[in-house]
Amino acid sequence: MRNIIIGNWKLHPQSSREARMLARSIAQIASRIKNVDIVIAPPFPFLPLISAGSKVAIAAQDVFWEREGPYTGEVSGPMLRGVGARYVIVGHSERRNHLHETDEIINKKLKHALLSGLRPILCVGERKRDSDGEFFSVIKQQIEIAFAKVKRGDVTRVVVAYEPVWAISSGKSAKAAEPADANEAALFIRKTIAGIYGVRVARGVRIIYGGSSNAKNAKDFLSEREISGLLVGRESRDAKEFIKIIECAYTVS
Ligand code: PGA
């Protein structure tokens, strides 16, 4: 499966000038790389400034579940499409944590994103790993609720990002997962999807890893059988490092 490298800028950078510069450096390299999908997810205000004409696909970091109405502060799928977004991150652990997003909310956002023609990047992952493997049931529940009533024909438009919360760089003493463990979790995600939609559909879903990924460990993750990409946070805001990660994806593909 073709690799996808997604840069999640989170609440950075501070100015549109910096955002444009970062996007431009990434777009320059993107024009040389053929068989890797490259996506950047800037904050909402920067979306229309950097989408036009770029070879890099644009993702929003969040979306609401209604297309219009009395919902102060929210942004809909069609609005995001209108400013050039093709993907949207749904269910990131920072939103689950700080904004109390539940699996049910994430399910509504996922369905709205699909209906709007956006490709959702669904984030799942446990807060803690226990030696009994209880964390697998957390992932199973996140997947099953997120996909509730999602049409079979839409499933392969979803990219699932396995992001163990403890591995995300913003956490205290965060450290990337072991690639083999991430692969095992990705396989488990695929089996869970197969349990709902069957093996054939599940095989077509792109599953990626996120959590303290960088230019040094990218190759190890991307060489794993079940992993077809990376959701990169911190290192995606350093153009040089992000480009190295993209080049890694290019060489392993
Ligand atoms: P990180 O973030 O690469 O900085 O750990 C990943 C993410 O939160 O998506």
Coordinates of C-alpha atoms and ligand atoms in Angstrom, one line a residue:
M1 CA 0.0 0.0 0.0
R2 CA 1.2 3.5 -0.8
N3 CA 2.7 5.3 2.1
I4 CA 1.2 8.5 3.5
I5 CA 3.1 11.0 5.6
I6 CA 1.0 13.5 7.5
G7 CA 2.3 16.5 9.4
N8 CA 0.2 17.6 12.3
W9 CA 1.2 21.1 13.1
K10 CA -1.1 21.4 16.1
L11 CA -1.2 25.0 17.5
H12 CA 1.8 26.2 15.5
P13 CA 3.2 28.3 14.0
Q14 CA 2.4 31.7 15.3
S15 CA 2.1 33.7 12.0
S16 CA 0.8 33.1 8.6
R17 CA 4.2 34.1 7.2
E18 CA 5.8 31.2 9.0
A19 CA 3.0 28.9 8.0
R20 CA 3.4 29.8 4.3
M21 CA 7.2 29.4 4.5
L22 CA 7.0 25.9 6.1
A23 CA 4.4 24.8 3.5
R24 CA 6.5 26.1 0.7
S25 CA 9.6 24.2 1.7
I26 CA 7.6 21.0 2.0
A27 CA 5.9 21.6 -1.4
Q28 CA 9.2 22.0 -3.1
I29 CA 10.4 18.5 -2.1
A30 CA 6.9 17.1 -2.7
S31 CA 7.2 17.9 -6.4
R32 CA 10.1 15.5 -6.7
I33 CA 8.6 12.6 -4.7
K34 CA 6.2 10.4 -6.6
N35 CA 4.9 7.5 -4.8
V36 CA 4.2 8.9 -1.3
D37 CA 1.1 10.9 -0.3
I38 CA 2.2 14.0 1.6
V39 CA -0.3 15.8 3.8
I40 CA 0.0 18.8 6.1
A41 CA -2.5 19.8 8.8
P42 CA -2.1 23.4 9.7
P43 CA -4.5 25.4 12.1
F44 CA -7.8 26.6 10.5
P45 CA -6.8 30.2 9.7
F46 CA -3.8 29.1 7.6
L47 CA -5.8 26.6 5.5
P48 CA -6.8 29.0 2.7
L49 CA -3.4 30.6 2.6
I50 CA -1.5 27.5 1.7
S51 CA -3.7 25.1 -0.1
A52 CA -4.0 26.7 -3.5
G53 CA -1.6 25.3 -6.1
S54 CA 0.3 23.2 -3.7
K55 CA 1.2 19.5 -4.5
V56 CA 0.9 18.7 -0.9
A57 CA -2.6 17.7 0.3
I58 CA -4.1 19.7 3.1
A59 CA -5.8 18.3 6.2
A60 CA -7.8 20.2 8.8
Q61 CA -7.1 19.2 12.4
D62 CA -10.8 18.9 13.4
V63 CA -14.4 19.3 12.0
F64 CA -17.9 19.6 13.5
W65 CA -20.6 17.2 12.6
E66 CA -23.3 19.5 11.3
R67 CA -23.0 21.4 8.0
E68 CA -24.6 24.6 9.4
G69 CA -26.7 26.1 12.3
P70 CA -26.4 27.7 15.7
Y71 CA -23.0 26.2 16.7
T72 CA -20.7 29.0 17.7
G73 CA -17.1 28.4 17.0
E74 CA -17.5 25.3 14.9
V75 CA -16.4 24.6 11.3
S76 CA -18.2 22.2 8.9
G77 CA -16.9 19.7 6.3
P78 CA -18.1 21.7 3.3
M79 CA -16.4 24.8 4.7
L80 CA -13.2 22.9 4.9
R81 CA -13.6 21.5 1.4
G82 CA -14.2 25.0 0.2
V83 CA -10.8 26.2 1.4
G84 CA -9.0 23.2 -0.1
A85 CA -8.8 20.6 2.6
R86 CA -9.0 17.0 1.4
Y87 CA -8.4 15.3 4.7
V88 CA -9.4 15.9 8.3
I89 CA -7.9 14.5 11.6
V90 CA -10.7 13.1 13.8
G91 CA -10.3 11.9 17.4
H92 CA -6.8 13.0 18.1
S93 CA -6.0 12.2 21.8
E94 CA -5.3 15.8 22.6
R95 CA -9.0 16.6 21.7
R96 CA -10.2 13.5 23.5
N97 CA -8.2 14.7 26.5
H98 CA -8.6 18.6 26.6
L99 CA -11.9 18.9 24.8
H100 CA -13.5 15.7 26.3
E101 CA -14.4 14.3 22.9
T102 CA -16.0 10.9 23.3
D103 CA -16.1 8.0 20.9
E104 CA -19.7 8.9 20.1
I105 CA -18.7 12.5 19.1
I106 CA -15.8 11.1 17.0
N107 CA -18.3 8.8 15.2
K108 CA -20.5 11.8 14.3
K109 CA -17.5 13.7 13.1
L110 CA -16.2 10.8 11.0
K111 CA -19.6 10.3 9.3
H112 CA -19.9 14.0 8.6
A113 CA -16.4 14.2 7.2
L114 CA -17.1 11.3 4.8
L115 CA -20.4 12.8 3.8
S116 CA -18.6 16.1 3.0
G117 CA -16.1 14.3 0.8
L118 CA -13.2 14.6 3.2
R119 CA -10.9 11.7 4.0
P120 CA -10.9 11.2 7.8
I121 CA -7.6 10.4 9.6
L122 CA -9.0 8.6 12.6
C123 CA -6.7 8.5 15.6
V124 CA -7.0 5.7 18.2
G125 CA -4.7 4.5 20.9
E126 CA -4.4 3.6 24.5
R127 CA -3.4 5.9 27.3
K128 CA -1.4 3.2 29.1
R129 CA 0.0 -0.2 28.2
D130 CA -0.6 -3.0 30.6
S131 CA 1.1 -6.4 30.5
D132 CA -2.3 -8.2 30.4
G133 CA -3.1 -6.7 27.0
E134 CA -6.2 -4.9 28.4
F135 CA -5.3 -1.9 26.2
F136 CA -6.5 -3.9 23.2
S137 CA -10.1 -3.7 24.4
V138 CA -9.7 0.1 24.5
I139 CA -8.6 0.2 20.9
K140 CA -11.4 -2.2 19.9
Q141 CA -14.0 0.0 21.5
Q142 CA -12.6 3.2 19.9
I143 CA -12.7 1.5 16.4
E144 CA -16.1 -0.1 16.8
I145 CA -17.8 3.1 18.0
A146 CA -16.0 5.4 15.5
F147 CA -17.1 3.2 12.6
A148 CA -20.7 2.7 13.8
K149 CA -23.1 3.1 10.8
V150 CA -20.2 4.0 8.5
K151 CA -21.1 2.6 5.1
R152 CA -19.0 -0.3 3.8
G153 CA -18.2 1.6 0.6
D154 CA -16.7 4.5 2.7
V155 CA -14.4 2.5 5.0
T156 CA -11.3 2.5 2.8
R157 CA -11.5 6.3 2.6
V158 CA -10.6 6.4 6.3
V159 CA -6.9 6.4 7.3
V160 CA -6.5 4.9 10.8
A161 CA -3.7 6.3 12.9
Y162 CA -2.5 4.1 15.8
E163 CA -1.2 6.7 18.2
P164 CA -0.6 5.4 21.7
V165 CA -1.1 8.4 23.9
W166 CA 2.0 7.7 26.0
A167 CA 4.2 7.9 22.9
I168 CA 3.1 11.4 21.8
S169 CA 6.0 13.8 22.2
S170 CA 4.0 16.3 24.3
G171 CA 3.6 13.8 27.2
K172 CA 6.0 13.5 30.1
S173 CA 8.8 11.1 29.3
A174 CA 7.2 10.2 26.0
K175 CA 9.1 7.7 23.8
A176 CA 8.1 6.2 20.5
A177 CA 6.5 2.7 20.6
E178 CA 8.6 -0.3 19.5
P179 CA 7.9 -0.7 15.7
A180 CA 7.0 -4.4 16.3
D181 CA 4.4 -3.4 19.0
A182 CA 3.0 -0.7 16.7
N183 CA 2.7 -3.4 14.0
E184 CA 0.9 -5.7 16.3
A185 CA -1.6 -2.9 17.2
A186 CA -2.1 -2.1 13.6
L187 CA -2.8 -5.8 12.9
F188 CA -5.3 -5.8 15.7
I189 CA -7.0 -2.7 14.3
R190 CA -7.2 -4.4 10.9
K191 CA -8.7 -7.5 12.5
T192 CA -11.3 -5.4 14.4
I193 CA -12.3 -3.7 11.1
A194 CA -12.5 -7.1 9.5
G195 CA -14.8 -8.2 12.3
I196 CA -17.2 -5.5 11.2
Y197 CA -16.8 -5.3 7.4
G198 CA -15.0 -8.5 6.4
V199 CA -11.4 -9.2 5.5
R200 CA -11.5 -7.8 2.0
V201 CA -12.5 -4.3 3.1
A202 CA -10.1 -4.3 6.1
R203 CA -7.2 -5.1 3.8
G204 CA -7.8 -1.9 1.9
V205 CA -7.6 0.4 4.9
R206 CA -4.4 2.3 5.4
I207 CA -3.1 2.1 8.9
I208 CA -0.4 4.4 10.0
Y209 CA 1.6 5.1 13.2
G210 CA 2.0 8.3 15.2
G211 CA 3.9 9.2 18.4
S212 CA 7.5 10.6 18.6
S213 CA 8.2 9.5 15.1
N214 CA 11.2 11.2 13.5
A215 CA 13.8 10.9 10.7
K216 CA 15.7 8.3 12.7
N217 CA 12.9 5.8 13.5
A218 CA 10.7 6.4 10.4
K219 CA 12.3 3.6 8.4
D220 CA 11.7 1.1 11.2
F221 CA 8.0 1.9 11.4
L222 CA 7.5 2.0 7.6
S223 CA 9.2 -1.3 7.1
E224 CA 6.6 -3.0 9.3
R225 CA 4.1 -5.0 7.3
E226 CA 0.9 -3.4 8.6
I227 CA 2.1 0.2 8.7
S228 CA 1.7 2.4 5.6
G229 CA 2.6 5.8 6.9
L230 CA 3.2 8.2 9.8
L231 CA 1.3 10.9 11.6
V232 CA 4.1 13.2 12.6
G233 CA 3.7 16.0 15.2
R234 CA 6.7 17.8 16.5
E235 CA 9.1 16.9 13.7
S236 CA 6.7 18.0 11.0
R237 CA 7.3 21.6 11.9
D238 CA 10.9 21.4 11.1
A239 CA 11.0 21.3 7.3
K240 CA 14.4 19.6 7.1
E241 CA 13.3 16.8 9.4
F242 CA 9.9 16.4 7.8
I243 CA 11.5 16.1 4.4
K244 CA 13.9 13.4 5.7
I245 CA 10.9 11.4 6.9
I246 CA 9.2 11.8 3.5
E247 CA 12.4 10.7 1.8
C248 CA 12.5 7.6 4.1
A249 CA 8.9 6.8 3.0
Y250 CA 10.0 7.1 -0.6
T251 CA 13.0 4.7 -0.2
V252 CA 11.1 2.0 1.7
S253 CA 8.2 2.1 -0.8
Ligands
PGA1 P1 4.4 13.7 17.9 O1 2.9 13.9 17.7 O2 5.0 13.2 16.6 O3 4.9 15.1 18.3 O4 4.6 12.7 19.0 C1 2.1 13.0 17.0 C2 0.7 13.5 17.1 O5 0.2 14.0 18.2 O6 -0.1 13.4 16.1

